Tab-separated table of C-alpha atoms in Angstrom:
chain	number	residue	atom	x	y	z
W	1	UNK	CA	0.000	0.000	0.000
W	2	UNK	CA	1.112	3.268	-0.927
W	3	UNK	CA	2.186	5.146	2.305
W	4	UNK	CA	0.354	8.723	2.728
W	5	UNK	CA	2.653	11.663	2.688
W	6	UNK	CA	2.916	13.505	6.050
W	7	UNK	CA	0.450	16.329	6.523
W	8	UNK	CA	2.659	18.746	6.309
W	9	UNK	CA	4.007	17.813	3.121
W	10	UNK	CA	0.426	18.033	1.931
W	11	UNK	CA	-1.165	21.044	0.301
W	12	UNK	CA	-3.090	21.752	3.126
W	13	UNK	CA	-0.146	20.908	5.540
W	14	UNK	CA	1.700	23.634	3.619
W	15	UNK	CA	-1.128	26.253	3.885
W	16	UNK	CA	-1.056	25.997	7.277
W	17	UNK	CA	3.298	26.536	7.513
W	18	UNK	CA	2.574	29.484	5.687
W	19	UNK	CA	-0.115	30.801	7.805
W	20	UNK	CA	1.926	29.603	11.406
W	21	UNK	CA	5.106	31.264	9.506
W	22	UNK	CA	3.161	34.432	9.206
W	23	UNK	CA	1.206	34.592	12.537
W	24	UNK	CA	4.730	34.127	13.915
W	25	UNK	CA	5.828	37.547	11.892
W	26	UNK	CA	3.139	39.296	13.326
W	27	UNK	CA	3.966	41.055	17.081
W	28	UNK	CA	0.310	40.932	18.080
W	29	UNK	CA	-2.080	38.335	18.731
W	30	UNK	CA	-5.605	38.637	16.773
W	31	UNK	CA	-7.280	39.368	19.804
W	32	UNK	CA	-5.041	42.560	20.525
W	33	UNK	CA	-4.877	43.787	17.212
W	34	UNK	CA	-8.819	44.270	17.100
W	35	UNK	CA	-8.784	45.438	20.262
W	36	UNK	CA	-6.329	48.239	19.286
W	37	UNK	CA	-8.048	49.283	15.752
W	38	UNK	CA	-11.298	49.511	17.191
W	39	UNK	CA	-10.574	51.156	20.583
W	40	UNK	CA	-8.403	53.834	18.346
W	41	UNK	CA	-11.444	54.344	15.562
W	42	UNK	CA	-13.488	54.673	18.135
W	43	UNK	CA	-12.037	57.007	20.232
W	44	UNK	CA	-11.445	59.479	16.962
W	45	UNK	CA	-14.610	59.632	15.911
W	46	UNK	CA	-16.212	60.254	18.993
W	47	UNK	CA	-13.881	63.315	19.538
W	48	UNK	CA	-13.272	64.447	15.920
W	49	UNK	CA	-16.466	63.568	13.679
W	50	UNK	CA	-19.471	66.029	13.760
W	51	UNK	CA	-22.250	63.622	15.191
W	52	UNK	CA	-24.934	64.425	13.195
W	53	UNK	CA	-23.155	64.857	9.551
W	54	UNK	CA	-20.239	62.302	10.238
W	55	UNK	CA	-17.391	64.753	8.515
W	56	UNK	CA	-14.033	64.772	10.282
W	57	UNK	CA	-12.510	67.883	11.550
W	58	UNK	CA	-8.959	68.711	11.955
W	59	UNK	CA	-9.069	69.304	16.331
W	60	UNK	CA	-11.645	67.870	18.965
W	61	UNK	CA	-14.979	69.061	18.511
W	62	UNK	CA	-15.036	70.336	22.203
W	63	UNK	CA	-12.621	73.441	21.064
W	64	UNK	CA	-14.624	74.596	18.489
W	65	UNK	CA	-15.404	77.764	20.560
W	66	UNK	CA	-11.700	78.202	19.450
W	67	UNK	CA	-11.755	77.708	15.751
W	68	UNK	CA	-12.356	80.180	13.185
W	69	UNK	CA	-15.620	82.215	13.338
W	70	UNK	CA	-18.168	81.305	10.635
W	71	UNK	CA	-18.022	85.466	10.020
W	72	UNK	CA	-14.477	84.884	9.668
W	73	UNK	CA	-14.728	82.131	7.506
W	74	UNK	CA	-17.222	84.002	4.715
W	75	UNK	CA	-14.741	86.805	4.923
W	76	UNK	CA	-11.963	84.130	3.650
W	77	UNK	CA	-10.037	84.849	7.351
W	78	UNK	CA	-7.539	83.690	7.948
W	79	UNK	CA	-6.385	82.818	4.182
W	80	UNK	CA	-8.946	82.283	1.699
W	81	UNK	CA	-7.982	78.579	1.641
W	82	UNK	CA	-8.879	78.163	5.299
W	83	UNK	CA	-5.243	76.963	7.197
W	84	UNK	CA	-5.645	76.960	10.410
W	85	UNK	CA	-9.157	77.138	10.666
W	86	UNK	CA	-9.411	73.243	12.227
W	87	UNK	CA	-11.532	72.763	8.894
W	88	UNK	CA	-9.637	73.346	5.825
W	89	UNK	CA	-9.246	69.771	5.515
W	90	UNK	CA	-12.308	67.876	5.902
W	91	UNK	CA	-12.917	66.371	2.417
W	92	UNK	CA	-9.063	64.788	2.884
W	93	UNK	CA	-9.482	63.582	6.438
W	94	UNK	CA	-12.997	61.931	5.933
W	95	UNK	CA	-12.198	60.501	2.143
W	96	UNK	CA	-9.065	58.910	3.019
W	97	UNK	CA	-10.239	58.031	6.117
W	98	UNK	CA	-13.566	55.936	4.312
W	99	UNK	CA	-10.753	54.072	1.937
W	100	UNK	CA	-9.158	52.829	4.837
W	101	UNK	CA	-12.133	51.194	6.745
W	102	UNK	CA	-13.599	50.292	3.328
W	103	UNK	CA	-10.172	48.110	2.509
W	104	UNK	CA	-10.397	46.582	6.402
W	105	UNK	CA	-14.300	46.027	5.647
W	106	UNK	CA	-13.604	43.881	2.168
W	107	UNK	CA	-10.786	42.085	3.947
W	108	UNK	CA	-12.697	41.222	7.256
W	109	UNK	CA	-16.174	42.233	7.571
W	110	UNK	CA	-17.534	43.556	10.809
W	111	UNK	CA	-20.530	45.425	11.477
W	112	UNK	CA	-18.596	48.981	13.046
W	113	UNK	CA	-16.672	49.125	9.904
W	114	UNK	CA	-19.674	48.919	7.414
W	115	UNK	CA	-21.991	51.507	9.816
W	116	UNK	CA	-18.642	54.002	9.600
W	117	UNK	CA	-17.681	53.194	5.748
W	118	UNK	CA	-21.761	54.444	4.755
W	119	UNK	CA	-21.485	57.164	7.620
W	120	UNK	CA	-18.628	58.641	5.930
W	121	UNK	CA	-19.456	58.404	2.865
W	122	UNK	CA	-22.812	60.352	3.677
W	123	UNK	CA	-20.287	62.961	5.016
W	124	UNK	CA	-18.707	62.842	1.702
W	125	UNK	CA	-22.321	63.790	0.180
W	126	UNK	CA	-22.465	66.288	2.612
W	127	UNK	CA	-19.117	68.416	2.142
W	128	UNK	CA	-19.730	68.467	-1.241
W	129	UNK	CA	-23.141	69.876	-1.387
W	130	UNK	CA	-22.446	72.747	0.699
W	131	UNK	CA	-21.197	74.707	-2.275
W	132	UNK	CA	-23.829	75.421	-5.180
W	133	UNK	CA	-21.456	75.760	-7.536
W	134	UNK	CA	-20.904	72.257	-9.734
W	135	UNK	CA	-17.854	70.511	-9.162
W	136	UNK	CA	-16.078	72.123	-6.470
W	137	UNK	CA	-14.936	70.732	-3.650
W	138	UNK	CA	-15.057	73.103	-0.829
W	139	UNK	CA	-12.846	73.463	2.508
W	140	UNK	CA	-15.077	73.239	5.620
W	141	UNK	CA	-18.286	73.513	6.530
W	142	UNK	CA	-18.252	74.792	9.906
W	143	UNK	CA	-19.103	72.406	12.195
W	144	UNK	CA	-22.502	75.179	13.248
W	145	UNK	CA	-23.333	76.835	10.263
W	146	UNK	CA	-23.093	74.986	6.539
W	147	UNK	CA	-22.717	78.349	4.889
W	148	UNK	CA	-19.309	78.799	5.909
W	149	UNK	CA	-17.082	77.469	4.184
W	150	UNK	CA	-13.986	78.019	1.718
W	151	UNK	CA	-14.460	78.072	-1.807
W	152	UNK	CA	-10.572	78.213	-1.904
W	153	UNK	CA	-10.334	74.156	-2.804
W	154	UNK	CA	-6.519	72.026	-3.401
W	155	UNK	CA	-4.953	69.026	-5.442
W	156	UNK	CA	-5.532	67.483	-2.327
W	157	UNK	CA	-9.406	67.766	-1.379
W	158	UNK	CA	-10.342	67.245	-5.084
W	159	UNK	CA	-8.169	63.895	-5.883
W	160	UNK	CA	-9.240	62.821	-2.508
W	161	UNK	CA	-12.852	63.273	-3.389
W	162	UNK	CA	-12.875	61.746	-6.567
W	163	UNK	CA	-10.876	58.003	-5.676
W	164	UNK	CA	-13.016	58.002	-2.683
W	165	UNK	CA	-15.761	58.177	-4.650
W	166	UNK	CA	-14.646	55.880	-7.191
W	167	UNK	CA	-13.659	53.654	-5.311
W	168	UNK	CA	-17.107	53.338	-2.943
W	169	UNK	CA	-19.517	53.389	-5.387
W	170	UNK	CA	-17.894	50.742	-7.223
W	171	UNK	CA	-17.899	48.932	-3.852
W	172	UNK	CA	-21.047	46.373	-2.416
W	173	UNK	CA	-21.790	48.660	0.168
W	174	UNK	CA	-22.784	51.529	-2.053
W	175	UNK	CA	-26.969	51.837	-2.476
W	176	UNK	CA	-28.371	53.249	-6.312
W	177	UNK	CA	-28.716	56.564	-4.226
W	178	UNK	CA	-25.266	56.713	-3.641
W	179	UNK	CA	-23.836	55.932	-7.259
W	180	UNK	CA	-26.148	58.069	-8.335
W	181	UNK	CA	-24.833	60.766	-6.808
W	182	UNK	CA	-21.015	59.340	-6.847
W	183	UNK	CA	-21.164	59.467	-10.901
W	184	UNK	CA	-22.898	62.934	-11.242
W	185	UNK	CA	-20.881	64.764	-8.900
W	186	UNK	CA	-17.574	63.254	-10.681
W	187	UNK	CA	-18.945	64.596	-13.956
W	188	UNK	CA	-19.263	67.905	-12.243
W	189	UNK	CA	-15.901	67.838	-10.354
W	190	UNK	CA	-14.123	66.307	-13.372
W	191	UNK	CA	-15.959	68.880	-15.838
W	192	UNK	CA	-14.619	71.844	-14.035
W	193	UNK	CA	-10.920	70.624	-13.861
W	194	UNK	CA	-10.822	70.027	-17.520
W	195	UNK	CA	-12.575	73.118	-18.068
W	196	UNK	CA	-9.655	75.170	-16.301
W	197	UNK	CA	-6.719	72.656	-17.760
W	198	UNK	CA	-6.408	70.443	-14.837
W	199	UNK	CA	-6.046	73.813	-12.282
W	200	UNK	CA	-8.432	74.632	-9.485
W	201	UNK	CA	-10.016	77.698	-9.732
W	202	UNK	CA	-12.513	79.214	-6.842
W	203	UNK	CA	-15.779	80.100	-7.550
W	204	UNK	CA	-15.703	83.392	-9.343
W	205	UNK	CA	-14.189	80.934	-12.319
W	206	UNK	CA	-11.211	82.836	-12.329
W	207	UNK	CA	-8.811	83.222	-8.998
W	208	UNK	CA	-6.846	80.075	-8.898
W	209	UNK	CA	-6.500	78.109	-5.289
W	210	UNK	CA	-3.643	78.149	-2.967
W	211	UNK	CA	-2.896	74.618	-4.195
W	212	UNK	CA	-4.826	74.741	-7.545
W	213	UNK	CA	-1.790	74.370	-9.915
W	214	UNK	CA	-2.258	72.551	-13.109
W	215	UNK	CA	-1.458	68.944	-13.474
W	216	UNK	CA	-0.835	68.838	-16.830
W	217	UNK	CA	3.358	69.265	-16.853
W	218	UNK	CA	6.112	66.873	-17.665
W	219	UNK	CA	7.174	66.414	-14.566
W	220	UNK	CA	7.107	63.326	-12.162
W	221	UNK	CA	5.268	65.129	-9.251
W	222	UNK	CA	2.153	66.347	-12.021
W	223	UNK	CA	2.155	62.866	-13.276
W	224	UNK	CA	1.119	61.358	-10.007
W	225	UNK	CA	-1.751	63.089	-9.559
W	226	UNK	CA	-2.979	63.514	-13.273
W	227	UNK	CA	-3.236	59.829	-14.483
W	228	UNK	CA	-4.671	58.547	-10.845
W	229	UNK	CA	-6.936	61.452	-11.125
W	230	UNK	CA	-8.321	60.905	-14.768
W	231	UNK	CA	-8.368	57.646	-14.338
W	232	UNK	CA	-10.771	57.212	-11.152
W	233	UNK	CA	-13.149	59.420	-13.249
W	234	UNK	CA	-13.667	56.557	-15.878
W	235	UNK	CA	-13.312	53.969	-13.591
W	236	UNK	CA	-16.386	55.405	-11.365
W	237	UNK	CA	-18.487	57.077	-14.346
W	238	UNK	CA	-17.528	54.924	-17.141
W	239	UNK	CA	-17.575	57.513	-19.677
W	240	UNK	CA	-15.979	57.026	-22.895
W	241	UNK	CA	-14.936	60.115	-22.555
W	242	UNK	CA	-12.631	60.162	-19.595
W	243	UNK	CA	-11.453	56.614	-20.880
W	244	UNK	CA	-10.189	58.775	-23.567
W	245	UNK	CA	-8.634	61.607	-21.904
W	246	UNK	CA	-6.941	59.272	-20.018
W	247	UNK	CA	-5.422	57.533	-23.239
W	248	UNK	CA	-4.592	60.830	-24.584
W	249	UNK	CA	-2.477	62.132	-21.590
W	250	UNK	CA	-0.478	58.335	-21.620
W	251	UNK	CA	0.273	58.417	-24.939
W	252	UNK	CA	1.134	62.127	-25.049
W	253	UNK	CA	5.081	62.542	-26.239
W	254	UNK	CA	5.435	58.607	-26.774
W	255	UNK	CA	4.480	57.868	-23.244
W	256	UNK	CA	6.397	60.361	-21.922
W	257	UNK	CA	3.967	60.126	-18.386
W	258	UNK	CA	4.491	56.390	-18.160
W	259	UNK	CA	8.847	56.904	-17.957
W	260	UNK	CA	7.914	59.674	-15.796
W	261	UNK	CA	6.334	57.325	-13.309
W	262	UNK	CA	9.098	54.867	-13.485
W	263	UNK	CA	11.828	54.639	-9.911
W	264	UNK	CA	14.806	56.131	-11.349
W	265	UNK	CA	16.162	60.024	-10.844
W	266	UNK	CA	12.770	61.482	-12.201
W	267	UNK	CA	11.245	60.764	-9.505
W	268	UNK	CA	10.202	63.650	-6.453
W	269	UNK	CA	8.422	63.314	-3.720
W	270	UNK	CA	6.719	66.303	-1.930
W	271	UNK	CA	9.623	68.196	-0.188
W	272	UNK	CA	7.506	68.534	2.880
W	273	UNK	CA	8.513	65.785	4.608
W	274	UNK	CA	5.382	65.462	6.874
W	275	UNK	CA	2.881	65.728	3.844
W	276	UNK	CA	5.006	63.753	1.415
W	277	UNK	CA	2.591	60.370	2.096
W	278	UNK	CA	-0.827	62.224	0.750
W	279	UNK	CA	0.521	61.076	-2.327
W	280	UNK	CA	0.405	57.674	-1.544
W	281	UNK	CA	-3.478	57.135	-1.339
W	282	UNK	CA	-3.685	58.474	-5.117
W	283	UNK	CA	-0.733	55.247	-6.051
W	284	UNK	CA	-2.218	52.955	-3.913
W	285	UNK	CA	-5.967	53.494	-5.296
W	286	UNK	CA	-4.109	53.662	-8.706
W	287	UNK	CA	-2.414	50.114	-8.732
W	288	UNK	CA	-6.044	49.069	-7.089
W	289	UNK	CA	-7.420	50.231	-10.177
W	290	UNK	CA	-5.875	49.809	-13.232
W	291	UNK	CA	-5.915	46.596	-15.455
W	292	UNK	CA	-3.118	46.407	-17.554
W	293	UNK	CA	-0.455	44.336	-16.005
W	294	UNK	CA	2.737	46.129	-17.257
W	295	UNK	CA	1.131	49.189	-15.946
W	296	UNK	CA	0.511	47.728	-12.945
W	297	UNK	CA	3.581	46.921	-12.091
W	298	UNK	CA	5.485	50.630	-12.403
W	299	UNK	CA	2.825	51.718	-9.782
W	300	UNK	CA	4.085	48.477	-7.824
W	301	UNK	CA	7.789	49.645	-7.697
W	302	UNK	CA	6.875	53.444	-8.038
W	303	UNK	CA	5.133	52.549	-4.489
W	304	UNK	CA	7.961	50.884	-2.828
W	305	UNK	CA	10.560	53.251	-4.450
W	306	UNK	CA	8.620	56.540	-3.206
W	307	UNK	CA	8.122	54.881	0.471
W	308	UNK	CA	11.882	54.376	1.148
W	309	UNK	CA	12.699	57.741	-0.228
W	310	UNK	CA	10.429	59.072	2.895
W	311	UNK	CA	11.889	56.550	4.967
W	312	UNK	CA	15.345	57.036	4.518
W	313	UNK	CA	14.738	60.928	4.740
W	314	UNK	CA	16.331	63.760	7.425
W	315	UNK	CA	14.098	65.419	9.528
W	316	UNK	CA	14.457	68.342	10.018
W	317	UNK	CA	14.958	68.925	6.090
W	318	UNK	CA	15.985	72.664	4.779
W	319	UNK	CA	12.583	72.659	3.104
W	320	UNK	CA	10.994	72.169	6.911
W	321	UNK	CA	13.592	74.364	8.906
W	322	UNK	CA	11.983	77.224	7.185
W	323	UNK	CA	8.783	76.395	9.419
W	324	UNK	CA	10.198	75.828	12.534
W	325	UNK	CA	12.120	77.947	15.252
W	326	UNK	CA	15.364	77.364	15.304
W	327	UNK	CA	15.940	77.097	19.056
W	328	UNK	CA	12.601	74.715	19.289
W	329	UNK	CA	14.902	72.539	17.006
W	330	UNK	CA	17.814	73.199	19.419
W	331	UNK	CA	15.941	72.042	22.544
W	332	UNK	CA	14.171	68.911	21.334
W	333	UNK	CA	17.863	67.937	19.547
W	334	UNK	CA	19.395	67.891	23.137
W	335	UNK	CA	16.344	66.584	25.410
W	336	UNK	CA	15.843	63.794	22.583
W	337	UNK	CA	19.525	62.992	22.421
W	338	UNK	CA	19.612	63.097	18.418
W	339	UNK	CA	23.469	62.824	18.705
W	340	UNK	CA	23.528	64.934	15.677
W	341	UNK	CA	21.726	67.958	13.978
W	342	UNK	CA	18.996	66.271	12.676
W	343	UNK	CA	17.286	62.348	12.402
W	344	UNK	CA	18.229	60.674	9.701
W	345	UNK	CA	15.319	58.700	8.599
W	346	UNK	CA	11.963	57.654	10.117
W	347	UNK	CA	12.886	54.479	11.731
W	348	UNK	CA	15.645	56.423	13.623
W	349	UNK	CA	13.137	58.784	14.801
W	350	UNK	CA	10.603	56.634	15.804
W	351	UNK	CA	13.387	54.742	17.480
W	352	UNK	CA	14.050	57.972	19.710
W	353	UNK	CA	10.472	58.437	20.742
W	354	UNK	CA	10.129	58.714	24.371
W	355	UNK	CA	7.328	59.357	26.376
W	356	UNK	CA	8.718	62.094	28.232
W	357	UNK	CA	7.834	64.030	24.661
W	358	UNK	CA	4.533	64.816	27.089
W	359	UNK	CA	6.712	66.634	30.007
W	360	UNK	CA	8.463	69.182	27.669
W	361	UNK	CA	7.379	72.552	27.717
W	362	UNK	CA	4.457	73.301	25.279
W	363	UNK	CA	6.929	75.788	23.248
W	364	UNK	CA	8.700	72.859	22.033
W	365	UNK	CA	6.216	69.893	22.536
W	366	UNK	CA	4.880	70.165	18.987
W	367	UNK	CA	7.993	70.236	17.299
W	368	UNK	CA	9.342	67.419	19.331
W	369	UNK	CA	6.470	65.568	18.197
W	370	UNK	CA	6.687	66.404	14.865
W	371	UNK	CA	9.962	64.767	14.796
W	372	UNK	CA	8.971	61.367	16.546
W	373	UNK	CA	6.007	60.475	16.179
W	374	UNK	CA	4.017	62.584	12.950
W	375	UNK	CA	7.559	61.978	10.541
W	376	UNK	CA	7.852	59.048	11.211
W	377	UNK	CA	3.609	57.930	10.934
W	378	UNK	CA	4.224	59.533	7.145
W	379	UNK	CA	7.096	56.818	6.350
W	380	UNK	CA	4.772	53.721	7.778
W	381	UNK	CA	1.744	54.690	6.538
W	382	UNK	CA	3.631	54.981	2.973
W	383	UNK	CA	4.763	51.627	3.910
W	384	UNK	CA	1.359	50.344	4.612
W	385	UNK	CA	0.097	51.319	1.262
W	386	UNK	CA	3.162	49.725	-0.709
W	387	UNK	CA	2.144	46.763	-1.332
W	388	UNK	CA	5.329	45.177	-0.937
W	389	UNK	CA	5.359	42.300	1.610
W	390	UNK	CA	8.931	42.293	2.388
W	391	UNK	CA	8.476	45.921	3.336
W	392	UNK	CA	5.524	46.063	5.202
W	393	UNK	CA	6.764	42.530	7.451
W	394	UNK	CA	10.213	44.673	8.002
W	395	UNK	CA	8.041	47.548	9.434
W	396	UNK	CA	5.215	46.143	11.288
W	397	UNK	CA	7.256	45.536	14.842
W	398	UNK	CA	7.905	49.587	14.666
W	399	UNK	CA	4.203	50.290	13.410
W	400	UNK	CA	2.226	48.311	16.413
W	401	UNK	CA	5.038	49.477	18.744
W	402	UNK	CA	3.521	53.092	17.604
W	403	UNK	CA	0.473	52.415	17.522
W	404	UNK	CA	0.746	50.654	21.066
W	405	UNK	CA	2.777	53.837	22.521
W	406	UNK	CA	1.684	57.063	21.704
W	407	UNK	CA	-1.084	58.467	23.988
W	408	UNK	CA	-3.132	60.691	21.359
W	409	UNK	CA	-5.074	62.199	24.148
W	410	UNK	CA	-2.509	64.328	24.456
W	411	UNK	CA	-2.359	65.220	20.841
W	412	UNK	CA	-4.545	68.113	19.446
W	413	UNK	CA	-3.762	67.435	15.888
W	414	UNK	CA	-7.205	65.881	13.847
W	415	UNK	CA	-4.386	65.062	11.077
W	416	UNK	CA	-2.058	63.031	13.209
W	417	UNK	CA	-5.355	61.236	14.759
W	418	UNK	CA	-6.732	60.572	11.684
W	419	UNK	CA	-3.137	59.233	10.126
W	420	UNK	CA	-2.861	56.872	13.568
W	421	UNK	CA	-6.423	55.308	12.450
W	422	UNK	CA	-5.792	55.170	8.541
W	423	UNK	CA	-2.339	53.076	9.610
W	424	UNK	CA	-4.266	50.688	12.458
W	425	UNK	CA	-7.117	50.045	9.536
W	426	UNK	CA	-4.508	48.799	6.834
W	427	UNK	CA	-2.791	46.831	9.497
W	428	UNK	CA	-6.065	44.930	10.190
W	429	UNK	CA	-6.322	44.334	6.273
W	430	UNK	CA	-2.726	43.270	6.036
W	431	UNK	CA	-3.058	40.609	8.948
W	432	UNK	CA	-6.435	39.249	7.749
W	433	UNK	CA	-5.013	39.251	4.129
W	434	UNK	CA	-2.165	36.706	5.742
W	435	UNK	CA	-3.926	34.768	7.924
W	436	UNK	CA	-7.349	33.912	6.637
């Protein structure tokens, strides 16, 4: 008689070595990592998402008494395009924040994921029907009065808005109401870029935003955001027409956009080195949802390629010394123990995190932070959104060891917060992904 092979020679033997070799990888147990994404969504929403509309702010609710005035806000105080306001970003907070539960919801369903994913969405609806004008994306409301808000929009709330939107109503949880409305107000938003050559302009049709530059330039940085951009518009309308725009602006100068997206010299990240991982969400959603294969795989290594550039990056940078105070940068240097005059990469500053960050003095607190905790969250969450396995398995001690540390209740920042969920929610997809 034929003798059986051992189980784990089998097929299914081998299955389950992959799955123990992978469990092993992972510094959590199942148990804790739920725990841990849950307790941390939960926790933001209930001090940074408007109740009633579900749209994410950039600080705690409870200090709106603080924020700008909605008198302020019509007069286009303090900056037309709404910085420092606590709601200039709303349409990036709440869109990439949707993507993120939406990816941990088709990986591992659970009730709180699919209320939030359709909650935020609805807040989606929302920002972008406070404006009457078509197509424009605006900064804001006010979390009191829906009227004030800034028509003063960016590369950033508009790309945001349109892969989010793509990408949910394209998803099952998505009712006819909501693709409805997902593929009209991409025709509008879509409309008006092309209308002003891929630039943002504000409402009067002719002052262009803050961050409204066109996207249509040879250059790797214009690139990025073009062809995800485009793209997601015929991929959530399926109009001929966007199909074709797309083809037009690959093909343009024998592909020129295509070797622009290839690793190699060309490529430049955002010189802001605690913004630089926006950029990611477009790539990710990008290699998500194209279909050709070679194409496919540039985004693949443009992915990896971009996230070790962040990684391996100093902070502080020239570009961000010009934002900070020099002797801020003195003190946390010293108290820190940087051993030099600045970190050199992410993993080295995450490495020099210390909860004592909490006891400095609130004049250098933020800046400190900056350094070791929101730096470093950019570099992870670039790695979270790679792709790359290797990567993401060399990375995910440091990431739960974050996630695990920092106590954001003594963070004001709505960005970092939302950043600290975004990163827990593709963790959860990443382990169920392995392990299922």
């Amino acid at each position: 008689m034929k003798k059986k092979p051992h189980f784990f020679y089998t097929a299914a033997g081998m299955a389950l070595l992959a799955v123990s070799h992978v469990l092993a990888a992972f510094p959590f147990t199942e148990t804790e990592l739920r725990e841990k994404v849950f307790s941390m969504a939960k926790t933001y929403f209930a001090e940074f998402q408007h109740p009633e509309t579900g749209v994410l702010y950039g600080a705690r609710l409870s200090t709106k008494a603080s924020w700008t005035t909605p008198a302020d806000c019509k007069a286009k105080k303090p900056q037309p395009w709404g910085y420092g306001s606590r709601y200039a970003d709303t349409m990036l907070h709440t869109g990439h924040t949707l993507i993120a539960l939406l990816d941990a919801q088709g990986r591992k369903p659970d009730p709180f994921l699919e209320t939030n994913c359709k909650k935020l969405f609805s807040a989606m609806k929302f920002i972008y029907n406070v404006c009457p004008v078509p197509g424009i994306i605006p900064r804001g409301p006010h979390p009191d009065d829906k009227t004030a808000y800034y028509d003063d929009s960016s590369m950033d709330q508009n790309t945001t808005f349109i892969i989010a939107t793509c990408i949910y109503i394209n998803s099952a949880l998505a009712s006819e109401t909501d693709k409805e409305f997902g593929r009209k107000a991409l025709q509008e938003t879509g409309g008006r870029l092309e209308k002003y050559g891929w630039s943002i302009k504000q409402a009067d049709g002719v002052t262009e935003s803050h961050v409204g530059f066109a996207w249509t330039g040879m250059r790797h940085e214009h690139v990025s955001i073009l062809l995800p951009t485009v793209w997601a518009l015929y991929k959530g309308t399926g109009d001929q027409h966007w199909l074709d725009v797309y083809n037009t602006f690959s093909a343009e100068n024998n592909g020129e956009r295509w070797k622009l997206l290839a690793p190699g010299t060309n490529v430049v990240i955002n010189g802001h080195p605690i913004y630089a991982n926006q950029n990611c969400f477009r790539l990710n959603a990008f290699y998500r949802l194209l279909d050709d294969t070679e194409k496919k795989k540039i985004i693949y290594d443009l992915l990896a390629f971009t996230a070790k550039i962040q990684l391996e990056r100093d902070f502080p940078n020239d570009f961000m010394r010009k934002f900070l105070k020099p002797e801020a940068i003195e003190e946390v240097k010293t108290v820190m123990n940087w051993g030099d005059n600045a970190l050199h990469g992410a993993c080295e500053a995450w490495a020099k995190y210390s909860p004592e960050i909490q006891k400095l003095k609130s004049s250098v607190k933020g800046t400190a932070f900056l350094a070791h905790v929101r730096f470093p969250l950019g570099g992870f969450h670039m790695v979270m959104t790679s792709e790359h396995d290797d990567l993401i398995n060399t990375h995910i001690p440091q990431i739960w060891n974050m996630l695990a540390a920092v106590d954001l209740t003594e963070n004001d920042s709505g960005e970092t917060s939302y950043l600290f969920t975004v990163v827990a929610m593709h963790l959860y997809d990443y382990y169920y992904k392995h392990t299922k």
